[in-house]
Amino acid sequence: MLPTVRTHPAVVTALAADLDAAGFTVDRVDALWGSEAAASLHRGSRVAALRALAAREPSALATLATLFVLGLPVPRSDAERAFPTAGLDGVLAAGLLRRDDDSDDAGVPDAGHERVRPTVDLRPYAFVDDLGAGSWWIVSDLGELALGTALGEEHVLGIGGASTTLSGLQVPVPVRRVLDLGTGCGIQALHARRFADEVVATDISQRALDIARFNAALNGVDGIDLRLGSLFEPVAGERFDRIVSNPPFVITPRRDGVPAYEYRDGGMVGDALVETVLRGLADHLEPGGTAQLLGNWEYRWGDDGLERVRSWFADTDLDVWVVEREREDPPAYAETWIRDGGTKPGTPESDALVDAWLDDFATRRVTGVGFGYVVVRRPTGGPARLRRFERVPEALGTNPAGLGATVARVLDAAAWLGAHDDAALASAHLRVAGDVTEERHYWPGNDDPTVITLVQGGGFGRRVDADTALAAFVGACDGELSVAAIVAAIAQITGVDGDALSADLLPRVRDLVLDGLLLAPTS
C-alpha cells in the first residue's frame, strides 16, 4: 500500500526552503555525477552515478539526489542534515520518506544505524516558455529502477517525453479558465496556470490528485481546482477557454492478468477513450476556445487511422488539426507498453502479455496504432474552417517547447484564410517568415537549379519543394507588393499567362500561409 502524500502547508513551505538551500536544481544535480552517469541513469543503471557520488564530499544536495532521484536509502543522520527547516519528522509525516529497517539492500545487518527510504520520486524540473525560463520540483511515484519491480496499477507518472511534448504544445495565450483532463502529477496544470486565471484539474485517481496538490503547494502555485472523477464528469455543464489533456490513451486488453495502470489505461476497448474525449470537447469549449491533446488511434484492416479520427469530428462545428507523428505495428506497440510497465522483455510474464495484446488487436483486425497531437478550436461564429489530418515524420520539427506558439499561428492563419477568398488573398500583402531559408541544388555546369526547397527553421521544420515561380513569389514577399502584383510581375518576366499562373500559385500560397512560411497581415 502506497503511503498518502499529505500537503501540510508549513511542512511544504519549509521543504521548499530546504530544497532551495541545497541547490536542488537540474544543473546542480547533473553536475553531481556528470553527463555520462546521467545518460546511464536514463538507460536504467545507477552504478556510474553512485561511483561519482562516492568520490564527492557528503552534502545535502547529494543526500537529496540519492533519496529522490536514485531512489536509495540514506542514513537518518544524513537525512536530518538535508532537512534543517522542514525537519525529518515533517518530511516523514508528509509521506515522502519512510523509516527503513536495520539491514542493507542485501539483507545484511547495518550495524544498528537507522536509515530512511524514499516513498516517492522528487526531482527538479526546468523549462522555457513564452514567459521565460522557469523551474519547479515535481513529486511522482518511484519508477521501476527504484522499486526493482514492475509498477503498481495506482502508479502516478512523473515527467516524461509525452508530458514535455504536451506542455510545449499548450498555446501560450492568456485565458480565463483552463481544464486539465487527467492531471496525473499536475505538470500540465502547473504549465497551464502560467497563462490562465484559473485551472480545473481532474483525475480518476485520488492519489494523483494528492500528489498534484502537493506539487502545486511545493512550488507556490495557487488557482488550481482539483476534482475527482472520470473524464468530463467532474465538469458537467461547464465550459473552458482551453482544454489540455494527456489522457490515459494506451490501448490495453481488457482481460484478467493484464495490468491496467491508472495513469495510461482508460478502461475502454481499443481507442474508445480517445474517441470519447475528442467527441466531448465541443460541449466544454467556449466560443474561440482551444484544446491541445495527445492520443492514439487504431488502424484497422481497410480503415485508415486518420480517417477514423476525422469521422469522430464529422458532426461537430470544430476546427480540427491532427498531426500523426509516428505509427507502430501491433507487436512493437505491445512490447513498448509492456516494457513501460516494468515487465522485462523475454520473460514468461512479458511473452504472455504480448500474446494477450496481439489477441486483442486481432479481434478488431488492427494493423497499426498511430500516435500524435490533436488541436481543436471552437469557432466564434460561422462554420469550421480548418480540417487538417496529416502525417508529419517524427524526424521533422524542433524542440516541442516552441510548438505552442506554432499552434497559435496555425489557428490564426486558418481563421484569416477562411475569411479571405482568392480575390481578397490577391489583394493581401504577405511577408516571408524570418526563419525561412532556401536550398538550391544544381547539376554540375547547369545555371538552372534542379531542386529548390523552402526550409522552415522553427515550427515543424517543414521542407517544401518549390518550382522557380513559387520560389520567386516567396522571395518577393516583403510586405510591399500585393499577391496580385507579385504574380503579375512573375508572369511578365517568364512570359506565361497571368491567370494560369495565379490559379497555380494561390492554392500553394494558402498552404504556405497555413504552415507559417508566409505571414498574413496582422491588421
Short mmCIF file of C-alpha atoms in Angstrom, two decimals, residues 4-506:
data_model
loop_
_atom_site.label_atom_id
_atom_site.label_comp_id
_atom_site.label_asym_id
_atom_site.label_seq_id
_atom_site.Cartn_x
_atom_site.Cartn_y
_atom_site.Cartn_z
CA THR A 4 -0.62 9.00 1.27
CA VAL A 5 1.15 12.19 0.20
CA ARG A 6 -0.09 14.90 2.57
CA THR A 7 0.06 18.62 1.94
CA HIS A 8 0.78 20.22 5.30
CA PRO A 9 1.28 23.91 4.40
CA ALA A 10 4.00 24.60 6.98
CA VAL A 11 5.95 21.45 6.06
CA VAL A 12 5.66 22.10 2.32
CA THR A 13 6.89 25.68 2.69
CA ALA A 14 9.80 24.54 4.84
CA LEU A 15 10.64 21.72 2.44
CA ALA A 16 10.81 24.18 -0.46
CA ALA A 17 13.25 26.27 1.56
CA ASP A 18 15.43 23.20 2.19
CA LEU A 19 15.43 22.16 -1.47
CA ASP A 20 16.34 25.68 -2.48
CA ALA A 21 19.11 25.99 0.11
CA ALA A 22 20.64 22.70 -1.03
CA GLY A 23 20.73 23.87 -4.64
CA PHE A 24 18.42 21.07 -5.76
CA THR A 25 18.26 22.17 -9.41
CA VAL A 26 18.58 20.37 -12.73
CA ASP A 27 22.02 21.81 -13.41
CA ARG A 28 23.38 21.11 -9.93
CA VAL A 29 22.09 17.52 -9.89
CA ASP A 30 23.52 16.85 -13.33
CA ALA A 31 26.86 18.24 -12.16
CA LEU A 32 26.87 15.82 -9.20
CA TRP A 33 27.57 12.85 -11.44
CA GLY A 34 28.19 14.25 -14.91
CA SER A 35 26.66 13.70 -18.31
CA GLU A 36 27.85 10.11 -18.76
CA ALA A 37 26.28 8.99 -15.49
CA ALA A 38 23.10 10.93 -16.31
CA ALA A 39 22.86 9.08 -19.62
CA SER A 40 23.46 5.79 -17.80
CA LEU A 41 20.58 6.60 -15.44
CA HIS A 42 18.28 7.08 -18.43
CA ARG A 43 19.31 3.61 -19.56
CA GLY A 44 18.34 2.18 -16.17
CA SER A 45 21.69 1.90 -14.35
CA ARG A 46 22.71 3.77 -11.17
CA VAL A 47 26.27 2.42 -10.98
CA ALA A 48 28.04 5.36 -12.66
CA ALA A 49 26.08 7.91 -10.60
CA LEU A 50 26.87 6.10 -7.33
CA ARG A 51 30.58 5.93 -8.20
CA ALA A 52 30.59 9.67 -8.90
CA LEU A 53 28.84 10.40 -5.58
CA ALA A 54 31.30 8.22 -3.68
CA ALA A 55 34.13 10.44 -4.89
CA ARG A 56 32.48 13.62 -3.59
CA GLU A 57 32.22 15.13 -0.16
CA PRO A 58 28.87 14.45 1.57
CA SER A 59 26.34 17.26 1.12
CA ALA A 60 22.65 17.98 1.46
CA LEU A 61 22.42 18.01 -2.35
CA ALA A 62 24.00 14.55 -2.61
CA THR A 63 21.59 13.23 0.03
CA LEU A 64 18.55 14.64 -1.78
CA ALA A 65 19.73 13.23 -5.11
CA THR A 66 20.42 9.81 -3.59
CA LEU A 67 16.99 9.68 -2.00
CA PHE A 68 14.71 11.16 -4.60
CA VAL A 69 16.50 10.73 -7.94
CA LEU A 70 18.31 7.45 -7.37
CA GLY A 71 15.57 6.13 -5.08
CA LEU A 72 18.00 4.76 -2.48
CA PRO A 73 18.01 4.88 1.34
CA VAL A 74 20.38 7.09 3.32
CA PRO A 75 21.41 7.18 7.00
CA ARG A 76 18.94 9.02 9.19
CA SER A 77 21.65 11.45 10.26
CA ASP A 78 22.27 12.49 6.63
CA ALA A 79 18.56 12.99 6.07
CA GLU A 80 18.27 15.14 9.19
CA ARG A 81 21.03 17.41 7.88
CA ALA A 82 19.31 17.65 4.49
CA PHE A 83 16.04 18.94 6.02
CA PRO A 84 17.09 21.53 8.62
CA THR A 85 13.93 23.64 8.16
CA ALA A 86 11.23 21.06 7.44
CA GLY A 87 12.69 18.55 9.88
CA LEU A 88 12.92 14.86 9.10
CA ASP A 89 9.76 14.10 11.06
CA GLY A 90 7.87 16.62 8.96
CA VAL A 91 9.04 15.01 5.70
CA LEU A 92 8.13 11.58 7.07
CA ALA A 93 4.67 12.85 8.04
CA ALA A 94 4.18 14.25 4.54
CA GLY A 95 4.60 10.73 3.16
CA LEU A 96 7.76 11.41 1.14
CA LEU A 97 10.01 9.14 3.21
CA ARG A 98 9.64 6.13 5.47
CA ARG A 99 11.88 4.58 8.09
CA ASP A 100 13.90 1.67 6.79
CA ASP A 101 14.77 -1.47 8.71
CA ASP A 102 18.28 -2.09 10.05
CA SER A 103 19.59 -4.01 7.07
CA ASP A 104 21.13 -3.07 3.78
CA ASP A 105 19.64 -3.91 0.38
CA ALA A 106 21.23 -7.38 0.51
CA GLY A 107 19.70 -8.14 3.91
CA VAL A 108 22.97 -7.70 5.83
CA PRO A 109 22.67 -6.03 9.26
CA ASP A 110 23.63 -2.36 9.10
CA ALA A 111 25.35 -2.07 12.47
CA GLY A 112 22.17 -0.69 14.02
CA HIS A 113 22.26 2.54 12.03
CA GLU A 114 18.75 3.70 11.22
CA ARG A 115 18.06 4.70 7.64
CA VAL A 116 15.25 6.38 5.77
CA ARG A 117 14.00 5.38 2.37
CA PRO A 118 12.07 7.41 -0.24
CA THR A 119 8.45 6.58 -0.96
CA VAL A 120 8.25 8.97 -3.94
CA ASP A 121 10.37 10.40 -6.70
CA LEU A 122 11.05 14.12 -6.24
CA ARG A 123 13.26 15.88 -8.72
CA PRO A 124 13.95 19.32 -10.15
CA TYR A 125 12.46 20.28 -13.49
CA ALA A 126 13.43 23.20 -15.72
CA PHE A 127 11.60 24.64 -18.71
CA VAL A 128 11.32 27.65 -21.01
CA ASP A 129 8.06 29.08 -22.36
CA ASP A 130 6.86 32.42 -23.70
CA LEU A 131 7.04 33.91 -20.20
CA GLY A 132 10.70 32.93 -19.90
CA ALA A 133 12.68 30.30 -18.00
CA GLY A 134 11.17 28.55 -15.01
CA SER A 135 11.82 25.67 -12.65
CA TRP A 136 9.82 23.50 -10.27
CA TRP A 137 10.22 20.46 -8.04
CA ILE A 138 7.92 17.63 -9.09
CA VAL A 139 6.79 14.69 -6.95
CA SER A 140 5.63 11.46 -8.61
CA ASP A 141 5.79 7.77 -7.77
CA LEU A 142 9.03 5.82 -7.77
CA GLY A 143 9.92 4.20 -11.08
CA GLU A 144 10.87 0.60 -11.72
CA LEU A 145 14.60 1.33 -11.23
CA ALA A 146 13.98 2.36 -7.62
CA LEU A 147 11.28 -0.21 -6.97
CA GLY A 148 13.12 -3.13 -8.52
CA THR A 149 9.75 -4.49 -9.66
CA ALA A 150 7.02 -3.76 -12.20
CA LEU A 151 4.93 -0.67 -11.49
CA GLY A 152 1.76 -0.80 -9.43
CA GLU A 153 -1.56 -0.08 -11.08
CA GLU A 154 -2.03 3.10 -8.99
CA HIS A 155 1.34 4.47 -10.14
CA VAL A 156 1.39 8.26 -10.65
CA LEU A 157 3.70 9.05 -13.53
CA GLY A 158 6.29 11.80 -13.42
CA ILE A 159 7.59 13.93 -16.27
CA GLY A 160 8.38 12.06 -19.48
CA GLY A 161 8.56 12.69 -23.19
CA ALA A 162 4.79 12.84 -23.64
CA SER A 163 4.31 15.35 -20.82
CA THR A 164 7.03 17.69 -22.10
CA THR A 165 5.57 17.44 -25.59
CA LEU A 166 2.11 18.41 -24.37
CA SER A 167 3.37 21.25 -22.17
CA GLY A 168 5.18 22.63 -25.20
CA LEU A 169 2.03 22.24 -27.29
CA GLN A 170 -0.06 24.41 -24.96
CA VAL A 171 -0.98 27.70 -26.63
CA PRO A 172 0.89 30.48 -24.76
CA VAL A 173 -2.00 32.96 -24.83
CA PRO A 174 -3.58 34.29 -21.61
CA VAL A 175 -7.10 32.97 -20.93
CA ARG A 176 -9.55 32.89 -18.04
CA ARG A 177 -10.23 29.16 -17.42
CA VAL A 178 -8.33 26.00 -18.41
CA LEU A 179 -9.30 22.36 -17.92
CA ASP A 180 -6.54 19.79 -17.43
CA LEU A 181 -8.26 16.49 -18.08
CA GLY A 182 -6.45 13.62 -16.33
CA THR A 183 -3.89 15.73 -14.49
CA GLY A 184 -1.71 12.96 -13.03
CA CYS A 185 1.12 14.59 -11.07
CA GLY A 186 -0.22 18.00 -12.10
CA ILE A 187 2.51 19.07 -14.50
CA GLN A 188 0.11 20.24 -17.23
CA ALA A 189 -1.98 22.16 -14.70
CA LEU A 190 1.15 23.96 -13.47
CA HIS A 191 2.09 24.94 -17.02
CA ALA A 192 -1.47 25.96 -17.84
CA ARG A 193 -1.68 28.18 -14.74
CA ARG A 194 1.10 30.38 -16.12
CA PHE A 195 -1.34 31.55 -18.81
CA ALA A 196 -4.68 31.20 -17.04
CA ASP A 197 -6.55 32.89 -14.20
CA GLU A 198 -7.94 29.54 -13.05
CA VAL A 199 -7.22 25.88 -13.80
CA VAL A 200 -9.57 22.97 -13.09
CA ALA A 201 -7.62 19.69 -12.95
CA THR A 202 -9.42 16.34 -12.88
CA ASP A 203 -8.32 12.75 -12.37
CA ILE A 204 -9.89 9.40 -11.60
CA SER A 205 -7.08 8.71 -9.09
CA GLN A 206 -7.25 10.23 -5.62
CA ARG A 207 -3.52 9.57 -5.22
CA ALA A 208 -2.80 11.56 -8.38
CA LEU A 209 -4.83 14.48 -7.01
CA ASP A 210 -2.97 14.28 -3.67
CA ILE A 211 0.36 14.44 -5.49
CA ALA A 212 -0.81 17.23 -7.80
CA ARG A 213 -1.97 19.23 -4.77
CA PHE A 214 1.43 18.73 -3.12
CA ASN A 215 3.29 19.82 -6.26
CA ALA A 216 1.24 22.98 -6.59
CA ALA A 217 1.86 23.89 -2.95
CA LEU A 218 5.57 22.99 -3.09
CA ASN A 219 6.04 25.39 -5.99
CA GLY A 220 3.83 28.15 -4.61
CA VAL A 221 1.22 27.87 -7.37
CA ASP A 222 -2.38 28.63 -6.41
CA GLY A 223 -5.55 28.84 -8.51
CA ILE A 224 -5.75 25.11 -9.33
CA ASP A 225 -9.09 23.46 -8.51
CA LEU A 226 -8.57 19.69 -8.18
CA ARG A 227 -11.58 17.42 -8.78
CA LEU A 228 -12.01 13.65 -8.55
CA GLY A 229 -13.84 11.84 -11.34
CA SER A 230 -13.72 10.25 -14.77
CA LEU A 231 -13.16 12.34 -17.90
CA PHE A 232 -15.68 15.21 -18.14
CA GLU A 233 -17.91 14.05 -15.25
CA PRO A 234 -16.41 16.48 -12.70
CA VAL A 235 -17.05 19.46 -15.03
CA ALA A 236 -20.50 18.58 -16.37
CA GLY A 237 -22.17 21.69 -17.78
CA GLU A 238 -19.00 23.82 -17.60
CA ARG A 239 -17.06 25.39 -20.46
CA PHE A 240 -13.44 26.45 -20.71
CA ASP A 241 -11.24 28.69 -22.79
CA ARG A 242 -8.66 25.93 -23.12
CA ILE A 243 -8.60 22.19 -22.55
CA VAL A 244 -5.33 20.25 -22.30
CA SER A 245 -5.05 16.53 -21.82
CA ASN A 246 -2.57 13.70 -21.91
CA PRO A 247 -5.37 11.17 -21.41
CA PRO A 248 -4.90 7.51 -20.49
CA PHE A 249 -4.86 6.62 -24.16
CA VAL A 250 -2.83 3.40 -24.15
CA ILE A 251 -4.70 0.60 -25.90
CA THR A 252 -4.70 -2.26 -23.38
CA PRO A 253 -6.51 -5.63 -23.44
CA ARG A 254 -9.47 -5.66 -21.10
CA ARG A 255 -8.90 -9.07 -19.55
CA ASP A 256 -7.73 -10.73 -16.33
CA GLY A 257 -3.99 -10.91 -15.86
CA VAL A 258 -3.22 -7.73 -17.83
CA PRO A 259 -2.30 -4.79 -15.55
CA ALA A 260 -4.44 -1.67 -16.04
CA TYR A 261 -2.37 1.35 -14.97
CA GLU A 262 -4.48 4.33 -13.98
CA TYR A 263 -2.04 6.81 -15.48
CA ARG A 264 -2.22 5.34 -19.00
CA ASP A 265 -5.12 2.86 -19.38
CA GLY A 266 -8.59 4.33 -19.72
CA GLY A 267 -10.59 1.17 -19.13
CA MET A 268 -12.21 1.17 -22.57
CA VAL A 269 -11.77 -1.14 -25.54
CA GLY A 270 -9.29 -0.07 -28.23
CA ASP A 271 -9.09 3.67 -28.81
CA ALA A 272 -12.63 4.31 -27.49
CA LEU A 273 -11.35 6.54 -24.67
CA VAL A 274 -9.63 8.92 -27.09
CA GLU A 275 -12.78 8.98 -29.22
CA THR A 276 -14.87 9.76 -26.12
CA VAL A 277 -12.59 12.62 -25.10
CA LEU A 278 -12.45 14.14 -28.58
CA ARG A 279 -16.22 13.90 -29.06
CA GLY A 280 -16.74 15.60 -25.68
CA LEU A 281 -14.68 18.69 -26.48
CA ALA A 282 -17.49 20.54 -28.27
CA ASP A 283 -19.63 20.53 -25.12
CA HIS A 284 -16.91 22.04 -22.96
CA LEU A 285 -15.19 24.70 -25.08
CA GLU A 286 -16.19 28.34 -25.02
CA PRO A 287 -16.52 30.07 -28.42
CA GLY A 288 -12.94 30.73 -29.51
CA GLY A 289 -11.68 28.16 -27.01
CA THR A 290 -8.95 25.71 -27.97
CA ALA A 291 -7.86 22.22 -26.95
CA GLN A 292 -4.46 20.56 -27.21
CA LEU A 293 -4.25 16.81 -26.58
CA LEU A 294 -2.18 13.71 -27.20
CA GLY A 295 -3.68 10.44 -28.36
CA ASN A 296 -3.51 7.03 -30.03
CA TRP A 297 -5.78 5.75 -32.78
CA GLU A 298 -6.09 2.35 -34.35
CA TYR A 299 -5.56 1.42 -37.98
CA ARG A 300 -7.85 -1.45 -38.84
CA TRP A 301 -7.93 -3.63 -41.92
CA GLY A 302 -9.31 -1.38 -44.69
CA ASP A 303 -9.79 1.53 -42.26
CA ASP A 304 -7.22 4.36 -42.20
CA GLY A 305 -6.44 5.63 -38.70
CA LEU A 306 -6.55 9.34 -39.50
CA GLU A 307 -9.83 8.87 -41.37
CA ARG A 308 -11.25 7.24 -38.23
CA VAL A 309 -10.24 10.33 -36.24
CA ARG A 310 -11.80 12.54 -38.90
CA SER A 311 -15.09 10.68 -38.50
CA TRP A 312 -15.14 11.47 -34.77
CA PHE A 313 -15.46 15.18 -35.65
CA ALA A 314 -17.85 14.77 -38.58
CA ASP A 315 -20.91 16.05 -36.70
CA THR A 316 -19.16 18.93 -34.90
CA ASP A 317 -18.52 22.56 -35.85
CA LEU A 318 -14.96 22.49 -34.52
CA ASP A 319 -11.77 23.47 -36.29
CA VAL A 320 -9.52 20.38 -36.13
CA TRP A 321 -5.83 19.80 -36.81
CA VAL A 322 -4.47 16.30 -36.20
CA VAL A 323 -0.76 15.57 -36.57
CA GLU A 324 0.33 11.94 -36.57
CA ARG A 325 3.97 11.77 -35.54
CA GLU A 326 4.56 8.02 -35.56
CA ARG A 327 2.91 4.69 -36.23
CA GLU A 328 3.74 1.29 -34.73
CA ASP A 329 2.78 -2.20 -35.78
CA PRO A 330 0.86 -4.29 -33.19
CA PRO A 331 3.85 -6.28 -31.83
CA ALA A 332 6.02 -3.16 -31.45
CA TYR A 333 3.19 -1.28 -29.74
CA ALA A 334 2.54 -4.13 -27.31
CA GLU A 335 6.22 -4.55 -26.47
CA THR A 336 6.64 -0.79 -25.89
CA TRP A 337 3.88 -0.51 -23.31
CA ILE A 338 4.58 -3.82 -21.60
CA ARG A 339 8.17 -2.67 -21.09
CA ASP A 340 6.87 0.73 -19.92
CA GLY A 341 5.04 -1.04 -17.08
CA GLY A 342 8.28 -2.57 -15.85
CA THR A 343 7.89 -6.11 -17.21
CA LYS A 344 11.22 -7.17 -18.66
CA PRO A 345 11.24 -8.35 -22.30
CA GLY A 346 11.86 -12.04 -22.92
CA THR A 347 10.41 -13.20 -19.60
CA PRO A 348 7.43 -15.58 -19.47
CA GLU A 349 5.36 -12.75 -17.99
CA SER A 350 6.23 -10.47 -20.93
CA ASP A 351 5.55 -13.17 -23.51
CA ALA A 352 2.12 -13.86 -22.02
CA LEU A 353 1.26 -10.17 -22.09
CA VAL A 354 2.37 -9.80 -25.73
CA ASP A 355 0.11 -12.74 -26.57
CA ALA A 356 -2.81 -11.04 -24.84
CA TRP A 357 -2.17 -7.76 -26.66
CA LEU A 358 -1.99 -9.43 -30.07
CA ASP A 359 -5.16 -11.42 -29.39
CA ASP A 360 -6.93 -8.19 -28.51
CA PHE A 361 -5.72 -6.43 -31.66
CA ALA A 362 -6.76 -9.41 -33.77
CA THR A 363 -10.38 -9.17 -32.56
CA ARG A 364 -10.61 -5.71 -34.19
CA ARG A 365 -8.30 -6.54 -37.13
CA VAL A 366 -5.85 -3.82 -36.02
CA THR A 367 -2.91 -3.36 -38.38
CA GLY A 368 -1.18 -0.49 -36.57
CA VAL A 369 -1.50 2.28 -33.99
CA GLY A 370 -0.86 5.94 -34.70
CA PHE A 371 0.30 8.47 -32.13
CA GLY A 372 0.19 12.23 -32.35
CA TYR A 373 -1.26 15.61 -31.45
CA VAL A 374 -4.82 16.86 -31.68
CA VAL A 375 -5.53 20.60 -31.81
CA VAL A 376 -9.12 21.83 -31.73
CA ARG A 377 -10.80 25.21 -31.73
CA ARG A 378 -14.46 26.12 -31.39
CA PRO A 379 -15.07 28.97 -33.87
CA THR A 380 -16.56 32.19 -32.55
CA GLY A 381 -19.06 32.20 -35.40
CA GLY A 382 -19.68 30.53 -38.70
CA PRO A 383 -18.64 27.08 -39.86
CA ALA A 384 -15.42 25.23 -39.13
CA ARG A 385 -12.62 26.38 -41.42
CA LEU A 386 -9.80 24.02 -40.52
CA ARG A 387 -9.97 20.25 -41.05
CA ARG A 388 -6.40 19.09 -41.41
CA PHE A 389 -5.29 15.49 -40.84
CA GLU A 390 -1.63 14.95 -41.70
CA ARG A 391 1.33 12.71 -41.09
CA VAL A 392 4.49 14.54 -40.05
CA PRO A 393 7.50 12.24 -39.57
CA GLU A 394 8.95 12.27 -36.08
CA ALA A 395 12.28 13.42 -37.52
CA LEU A 396 10.72 16.72 -38.53
CA GLY A 397 10.05 19.55 -36.15
CA THR A 398 12.05 21.27 -33.47
CA ASN A 399 12.04 21.41 -29.69
CA PRO A 400 8.45 20.80 -28.52
CA ALA A 401 8.79 23.83 -26.26
CA GLY A 402 8.12 26.03 -29.30
CA LEU A 403 5.13 24.17 -30.70
CA GLY A 404 2.52 26.08 -28.67
CA ALA A 405 3.34 29.29 -30.50
CA THR A 406 3.22 27.35 -33.77
CA VAL A 407 -0.23 26.02 -32.91
CA ALA A 408 -1.45 29.55 -32.18
CA ARG A 409 -0.08 30.81 -35.51
CA VAL A 410 -1.70 27.97 -37.45
CA LEU A 411 -5.09 28.61 -35.83
CA ASP A 412 -4.81 32.34 -36.56
CA ALA A 413 -3.72 31.64 -40.14
CA ALA A 414 -6.63 29.24 -40.67
CA ALA A 415 -9.07 31.88 -39.45
CA TRP A 416 -7.51 34.50 -41.72
CA LEU A 417 -7.56 32.22 -44.76
CA GLY A 418 -11.17 31.27 -44.10
CA ALA A 419 -12.15 34.93 -44.10
CA HIS A 420 -10.28 35.70 -47.36
CA ASP A 421 -11.39 34.29 -50.70
CA ASP A 422 -9.00 34.30 -53.63
CA ALA A 423 -9.86 37.88 -54.56
CA ALA A 424 -9.11 39.07 -51.02
CA LEU A 425 -5.94 36.97 -50.92
CA ALA A 426 -4.79 38.55 -54.17
CA SER A 427 -5.06 41.98 -52.55
CA ALA A 428 -3.15 41.00 -49.42
CA HIS A 429 0.45 41.95 -48.69
CA LEU A 430 2.29 38.89 -47.36
CA ARG A 431 5.71 38.58 -45.76
CA VAL A 432 8.07 35.64 -45.72
CA ALA A 433 8.70 34.40 -42.17
CA GLY A 434 12.11 35.21 -40.73
CA ASP A 435 13.03 31.54 -40.19
CA VAL A 436 12.59 30.54 -43.84
CA THR A 437 15.63 29.77 -45.95
CA GLU A 438 16.04 28.34 -49.43
CA GLU A 439 18.11 25.43 -50.66
CA ARG A 440 19.06 25.05 -54.33
CA HIS A 441 20.72 22.09 -55.98
CA TYR A 442 22.33 22.16 -59.44
CA TRP A 443 23.67 19.62 -61.87
CA PRO A 444 27.36 20.38 -62.45
CA GLY A 445 27.72 23.06 -65.09
CA ASN A 446 23.99 23.99 -65.16
CA ASP A 447 22.81 27.50 -64.32
CA ASP A 448 19.23 26.43 -63.57
CA PRO A 449 18.52 24.64 -60.28
CA THR A 450 17.21 21.08 -60.48
CA VAL A 451 15.70 21.21 -56.96
CA ILE A 452 14.52 24.20 -54.93
CA THR A 453 13.41 23.63 -51.33
CA LEU A 454 11.92 26.15 -48.91
CA VAL A 455 13.08 25.29 -45.38
CA GLN A 456 11.29 26.33 -42.18
CA GLY A 457 13.68 26.84 -39.28
CA GLY A 458 11.08 26.67 -36.50
CA GLY A 459 7.67 25.11 -36.02
CA PHE A 460 7.57 21.67 -37.57
CA GLY A 461 10.67 22.37 -39.64
CA ARG A 462 8.75 21.82 -42.86
CA ARG A 463 10.55 21.41 -46.18
CA VAL A 464 8.52 22.46 -49.21
CA ASP A 465 9.62 21.68 -52.75
CA ALA A 466 9.17 24.70 -54.97
CA ASP A 467 9.44 25.46 -58.66
CA THR A 468 11.06 28.67 -59.88
CA ALA A 469 7.73 30.54 -59.91
CA LEU A 470 6.87 29.71 -56.29
CA ALA A 471 10.44 30.43 -55.14
CA ALA A 472 10.35 33.78 -56.91
CA PHE A 473 6.97 34.57 -55.35
CA VAL A 474 8.16 33.79 -51.82
CA GLY A 475 11.35 35.77 -52.37
CA ALA A 476 9.30 38.84 -53.32
CA CYS A 477 7.02 38.69 -50.26
CA ASP A 478 8.40 41.54 -48.18
CA GLY A 479 5.04 43.18 -47.43
CA GLU A 480 5.46 45.92 -50.03
CA LEU A 481 3.64 44.38 -53.00
CA SER A 482 0.27 42.63 -53.08
CA VAL A 483 -0.03 38.98 -54.03
CA ALA A 484 -1.62 40.01 -57.34
CA ALA A 485 1.19 42.44 -58.14
CA ILE A 486 3.87 39.81 -57.46
CA VAL A 487 2.08 37.21 -59.60
CA ALA A 488 1.70 39.73 -62.45
CA ALA A 489 5.39 40.63 -62.31
CA ILE A 490 6.47 36.97 -62.40
CA ALA A 491 4.09 36.30 -65.31
CA GLN A 492 5.52 39.21 -67.26
CA ILE A 493 9.15 38.16 -66.63
CA THR A 494 8.54 34.49 -67.50
CA GLY A 495 6.14 35.13 -70.37
CA VAL A 496 3.33 32.94 -69.01
CA ASP A 497 -0.38 33.66 -68.76
CA GLY A 498 -1.12 35.62 -65.60
CA ASP A 499 -4.47 33.97 -64.86
CA ALA A 500 -2.99 30.49 -65.26
CA LEU A 501 -0.06 31.37 -63.02
CA SER A 502 -2.40 32.80 -60.38
CA ALA A 503 -4.55 29.65 -60.45
CA ASP A 504 -1.40 27.56 -59.95
CA LEU A 505 0.18 29.67 -57.21
CA LEU A 506 -2.72 30.72 -54.97
#
